Amino acid sequence: MSYARITGTGGYLPKKVLKNKDLESLLDTTDEWIYTRTGIRQRHIAADNEFTCDLAEQAARIALDAAQRTPDEVDLIVVATTTPDQVFPSTACLLQERLGIHGCPAFDVQAVCAGFIYAMDVAQRYIQTGASRCALVVGAETFSRILDWSDRSTCVLFGDGAGAMVLESSSEPGILSSHLHADGAYKDLLCVPVGVSTAYRELLNGQAYTEMQGREVFKWAVSALGDAVMEAVKANGLSCLDIDWLVPHQANIRIINAIARRLDLSMDNVVVTIGRHGNTSAASIPLAFDEAVRDGRIKDGQTIIIEGFGGGFTWGSLLFKF
Ligand code: ACO
């Protein structure tokens, strides 16, 4: 069995920036309320003619360049998204066509904000078993399209973006363990309550919006994510002191702070982008990771944990050597 190692990362954010101050004129809200409750100051919003696959393509090309790989070397594409361009084909197939890749497996994974963790888990298993040698894993979202922009309790939280990683087979670690969970009993606490099968007209009319019971989600996220990080640490016989970086899903700075406190981790060892990106769902972890790699914080050989939590509920963690 070989390890799956991250050999390149990339990120892409749409040009348009929507600041909290801009929202003040659209909604009964304030920059101060949003910032103190969430840590968010601004988010990026895709242009009207810009779709999830456009963002995914940009991030993927940057990650492939960083890995010094050409698209024809990719033998697996997994895209985590909740906001696909089309009902079908999958965004992974659309991305495959954009990149000029033919024949390798390409599919989407849907686990909302935990989607990137799920996608990495799947890709690393392909690599460990020898079914893939060079996988492209992307988290990409145009979450702004499934928000009710008159609902101040949800629309201020999210943004659009994409992040990507190239995973390659290696004799050196690599991903050391991954831990996925889900519990559909909580399906109603965070959801878009309609879909293709139940309400296609609402979808076509752009009336399919994110609904959330924020307080319940908050409590659950802190507890489940803290447990998921500990699960990864213990599975590898480590302690939190051995972790160089925690790269969490960026949903709310108060959730991130609470997890760091619970694990006795200094915030100096936590990558935080929520202030500038908002919650970009499946894209948030690879975007944050890419930023910290590019600015030199995350270095070769370091021990990293990534964790995510999303609608379903779905949640999980991954521990690896970079
Ligand atoms: N501006 C001003 N006031 C607001 C806003 C806003 N944008 N939004 C809500 N309020 C008001 C509410 O109406 C309420 O007013 P009331 O007391 O008069 O009824 C008051 O603020 C408090 O509202 P709460 O919802 O109780 O505020 P809370 O402190 O819980 O913060 C928040 C809300 C930020 C949403 C928080 O609960 C949270 O972060 N939850 C987790 C959300 C999350 O992480 N979701 C993503 C998960 S990942 C995924 O899969 C998508």
Short mmCIF file of N, CA and C in Angstrom, two decimals, residues 89-151:
data_model
loop_
_atom_site.label_atom_id
_atom_site.label_comp_id
_atom_site.label_asym_id
_atom_site.label_seq_id
_atom_site.Cartn_x
_atom_site.Cartn_y
_atom_site.Cartn_z
N PRO A 89 -24.24 16.38 -16.54
CA PRO A 89 -23.15 15.62 -15.91
C PRO A 89 -22.62 16.31 -14.64
N SER A 90 -21.88 15.54 -13.88
CA SER A 90 -21.28 16.06 -12.66
C SER A 90 -20.31 17.20 -12.98
N THR A 91 -20.06 18.03 -11.99
CA THR A 91 -19.07 19.11 -12.18
C THR A 91 -17.69 18.51 -12.44
N ALA A 92 -17.43 17.33 -11.89
CA ALA A 92 -16.14 16.66 -12.13
C ALA A 92 -15.97 16.34 -13.61
N CYS A 93 -17.06 15.88 -14.27
CA CYS A 93 -16.98 15.59 -15.71
C CYS A 93 -16.82 16.88 -16.51
N LEU A 94 -17.52 17.94 -16.08
CA LEU A 94 -17.36 19.22 -16.79
C LEU A 94 -15.93 19.72 -16.66
N LEU A 95 -15.37 19.55 -15.47
CA LEU A 95 -13.98 19.97 -15.23
C LEU A 95 -13.02 19.12 -16.06
N GLN A 96 -13.30 17.84 -16.13
CA GLN A 96 -12.46 16.93 -16.91
C GLN A 96 -12.39 17.41 -18.36
N GLU A 97 -13.55 17.80 -18.91
CA GLU A 97 -13.59 18.27 -20.30
C GLU A 97 -12.78 19.56 -20.46
N ARG A 98 -12.95 20.48 -19.48
CA ARG A 98 -12.19 21.75 -19.54
C ARG A 98 -10.69 21.52 -19.56
N LEU A 99 -10.28 20.51 -18.78
CA LEU A 99 -8.84 20.26 -18.65
C LEU A 99 -8.32 19.38 -19.79
N GLY A 100 -9.21 18.91 -20.65
CA GLY A 100 -8.80 18.07 -21.78
C GLY A 100 -8.34 16.69 -21.36
N ILE A 101 -8.93 16.19 -20.27
CA ILE A 101 -8.57 14.85 -19.79
C ILE A 101 -9.63 13.87 -20.30
N HIS A 102 -9.19 12.69 -20.72
CA HIS A 102 -10.15 11.71 -21.26
C HIS A 102 -9.98 10.36 -20.56
N GLY A 103 -11.11 9.80 -20.12
CA GLY A 103 -11.11 8.39 -19.73
C GLY A 103 -10.99 8.09 -18.26
N CYS A 104 -10.37 8.96 -17.45
CA CYS A 104 -10.20 8.60 -16.04
C CYS A 104 -11.53 8.78 -15.30
N PRO A 105 -11.73 8.10 -14.15
CA PRO A 105 -12.96 8.31 -13.40
C PRO A 105 -13.07 9.76 -12.91
N ALA A 106 -14.28 10.29 -12.96
CA ALA A 106 -14.53 11.67 -12.51
C ALA A 106 -15.93 11.71 -11.92
N PHE A 107 -16.03 12.14 -10.68
CA PHE A 107 -17.35 12.18 -10.05
C PHE A 107 -17.39 13.23 -8.94
N ASP A 108 -18.62 13.63 -8.59
CA ASP A 108 -18.81 14.61 -7.51
C ASP A 108 -19.11 13.90 -6.20
N VAL A 109 -18.79 14.58 -5.11
CA VAL A 109 -19.12 14.13 -3.76
C VAL A 109 -19.94 15.25 -3.13
N GLN A 110 -21.04 14.89 -2.48
CA GLN A 110 -21.90 15.90 -1.88
C GLN A 110 -21.99 15.68 -0.38
N ALA A 111 -21.27 16.47 0.37
CA ALA A 111 -21.37 16.43 1.83
C ALA A 111 -21.31 17.86 2.37
N VAL A 112 -21.80 18.79 1.57
CA VAL A 112 -21.87 20.22 1.91
C VAL A 112 -20.51 20.69 2.46
N CYS A 113 -20.49 21.28 3.64
CA CYS A 113 -19.24 21.89 4.12
C CYS A 113 -18.20 20.85 4.54
N ALA A 114 -18.62 19.59 4.69
CA ALA A 114 -17.63 18.52 4.95
C ALA A 114 -17.21 17.86 3.64
N GLY A 115 -17.66 18.39 2.52
CA GLY A 115 -17.46 17.74 1.23
C GLY A 115 -15.99 17.53 0.89
N PHE A 116 -15.15 18.49 1.21
CA PHE A 116 -13.74 18.33 0.84
C PHE A 116 -13.09 17.20 1.63
N ILE A 117 -13.47 17.06 2.90
CA ILE A 117 -12.93 15.96 3.72
C ILE A 117 -13.38 14.63 3.11
N TYR A 118 -14.65 14.56 2.72
CA TYR A 118 -15.16 13.33 2.09
C TYR A 118 -14.40 13.05 0.78
N ALA A 119 -14.21 14.08 -0.02
CA ALA A 119 -13.54 13.89 -1.32
C ALA A 119 -12.09 13.43 -1.13
N MET A 120 -11.40 14.00 -0.17
CA MET A 120 -10.02 13.60 0.11
C MET A 120 -9.98 12.15 0.60
N ASP A 121 -10.95 11.79 1.44
CA ASP A 121 -11.00 10.42 1.95
C ASP A 121 -11.12 9.43 0.79
N VAL A 122 -12.03 9.73 -0.14
CA VAL A 122 -12.24 8.83 -1.28
C VAL A 122 -10.96 8.76 -2.12
N ALA A 123 -10.40 9.92 -2.45
CA ALA A 123 -9.23 9.95 -3.34
C ALA A 123 -8.04 9.24 -2.71
N GLN A 124 -7.85 9.44 -1.42
CA GLN A 124 -6.68 8.81 -0.80
C GLN A 124 -6.84 7.28 -0.75
N ARG A 125 -8.10 6.81 -0.68
CA ARG A 125 -8.29 5.35 -0.71
C ARG A 125 -7.97 4.79 -2.11
N TYR A 126 -8.33 5.52 -3.15
CA TYR A 126 -7.95 5.11 -4.51
C TYR A 126 -6.44 4.99 -4.61
N ILE A 127 -5.74 5.97 -4.04
CA ILE A 127 -4.28 5.98 -4.16
C ILE A 127 -3.66 4.86 -3.32
N GLN A 128 -4.16 4.71 -2.09
CA GLN A 128 -3.61 3.66 -1.21
C GLN A 128 -3.72 2.28 -1.83
N THR A 129 -4.81 2.04 -2.54
CA THR A 129 -5.02 0.70 -3.11
C THR A 129 -4.41 0.55 -4.50
N GLY A 130 -3.79 1.60 -4.99
CA GLY A 130 -3.13 1.51 -6.29
C GLY A 130 -4.05 1.78 -7.48
N ALA A 131 -5.30 2.16 -7.22
CA ALA A 131 -6.24 2.42 -8.32
C ALA A 131 -5.96 3.77 -8.98
N SER A 132 -5.28 4.65 -8.25
CA SER A 132 -4.92 5.97 -8.81
C SER A 132 -3.50 6.31 -8.37
N ARG A 133 -2.80 7.06 -9.25
CA ARG A 133 -1.45 7.52 -8.87
C ARG A 133 -1.41 9.04 -8.74
N CYS A 134 -2.35 9.71 -9.41
CA CYS A 134 -2.33 11.18 -9.39
C CYS A 134 -3.78 11.68 -9.45
N ALA A 135 -4.29 12.08 -8.30
CA ALA A 135 -5.70 12.47 -8.21
C ALA A 135 -5.83 13.98 -8.04
N LEU A 136 -6.83 14.53 -8.70
CA LEU A 136 -7.16 15.94 -8.55
C LEU A 136 -8.41 16.03 -7.68
N VAL A 137 -8.29 16.70 -6.53
CA VAL A 137 -9.42 16.82 -5.60
C VAL A 137 -9.76 18.30 -5.47
N VAL A 138 -11.02 18.63 -5.73
CA VAL A 138 -11.43 20.04 -5.77
C VAL A 138 -12.64 20.25 -4.88
N GLY A 139 -12.65 21.36 -4.14
CA GLY A 139 -13.86 21.81 -3.44
C GLY A 139 -14.26 23.13 -4.08
N ALA A 140 -15.46 23.20 -4.64
CA ALA A 140 -15.84 24.42 -5.38
C ALA A 140 -17.31 24.72 -5.14
N GLU A 141 -17.60 25.99 -4.89
CA GLU A 141 -18.99 26.36 -4.58
C GLU A 141 -19.33 27.75 -5.12
N THR A 142 -20.57 27.86 -5.60
CA THR A 142 -21.20 29.17 -5.77
C THR A 142 -22.39 29.18 -4.81
N PHE A 143 -22.05 29.19 -3.53
CA PHE A 143 -23.08 29.08 -2.48
C PHE A 143 -24.03 30.27 -2.50
N SER A 144 -23.55 31.40 -3.04
CA SER A 144 -24.40 32.60 -3.09
C SER A 144 -25.70 32.33 -3.85
N ARG A 145 -25.69 31.30 -4.71
CA ARG A 145 -26.88 31.00 -5.54
C ARG A 145 -27.96 30.28 -4.75
N ILE A 146 -27.62 29.70 -3.59
CA ILE A 146 -28.66 29.01 -2.80
C ILE A 146 -28.90 29.73 -1.47
N LEU A 147 -28.77 31.07 -1.53
CA LEU A 147 -29.04 31.90 -0.35
C LEU A 147 -30.24 32.79 -0.64
N ASP A 148 -31.05 32.99 0.39
CA ASP A 148 -32.12 33.98 0.32
C ASP A 148 -31.50 35.30 0.77
N TRP A 149 -31.27 36.20 -0.18
CA TRP A 149 -30.55 37.44 0.13
C TRP A 149 -31.39 38.43 0.93
N SER A 150 -32.62 38.01 1.31
CA SER A 150 -33.38 38.86 2.24
C SER A 150 -33.38 38.24 3.64
N ASP A 151 -32.72 37.09 3.81
CA ASP A 151 -32.67 36.42 5.12
C ASP A 151 -31.32 36.72 5.78
#
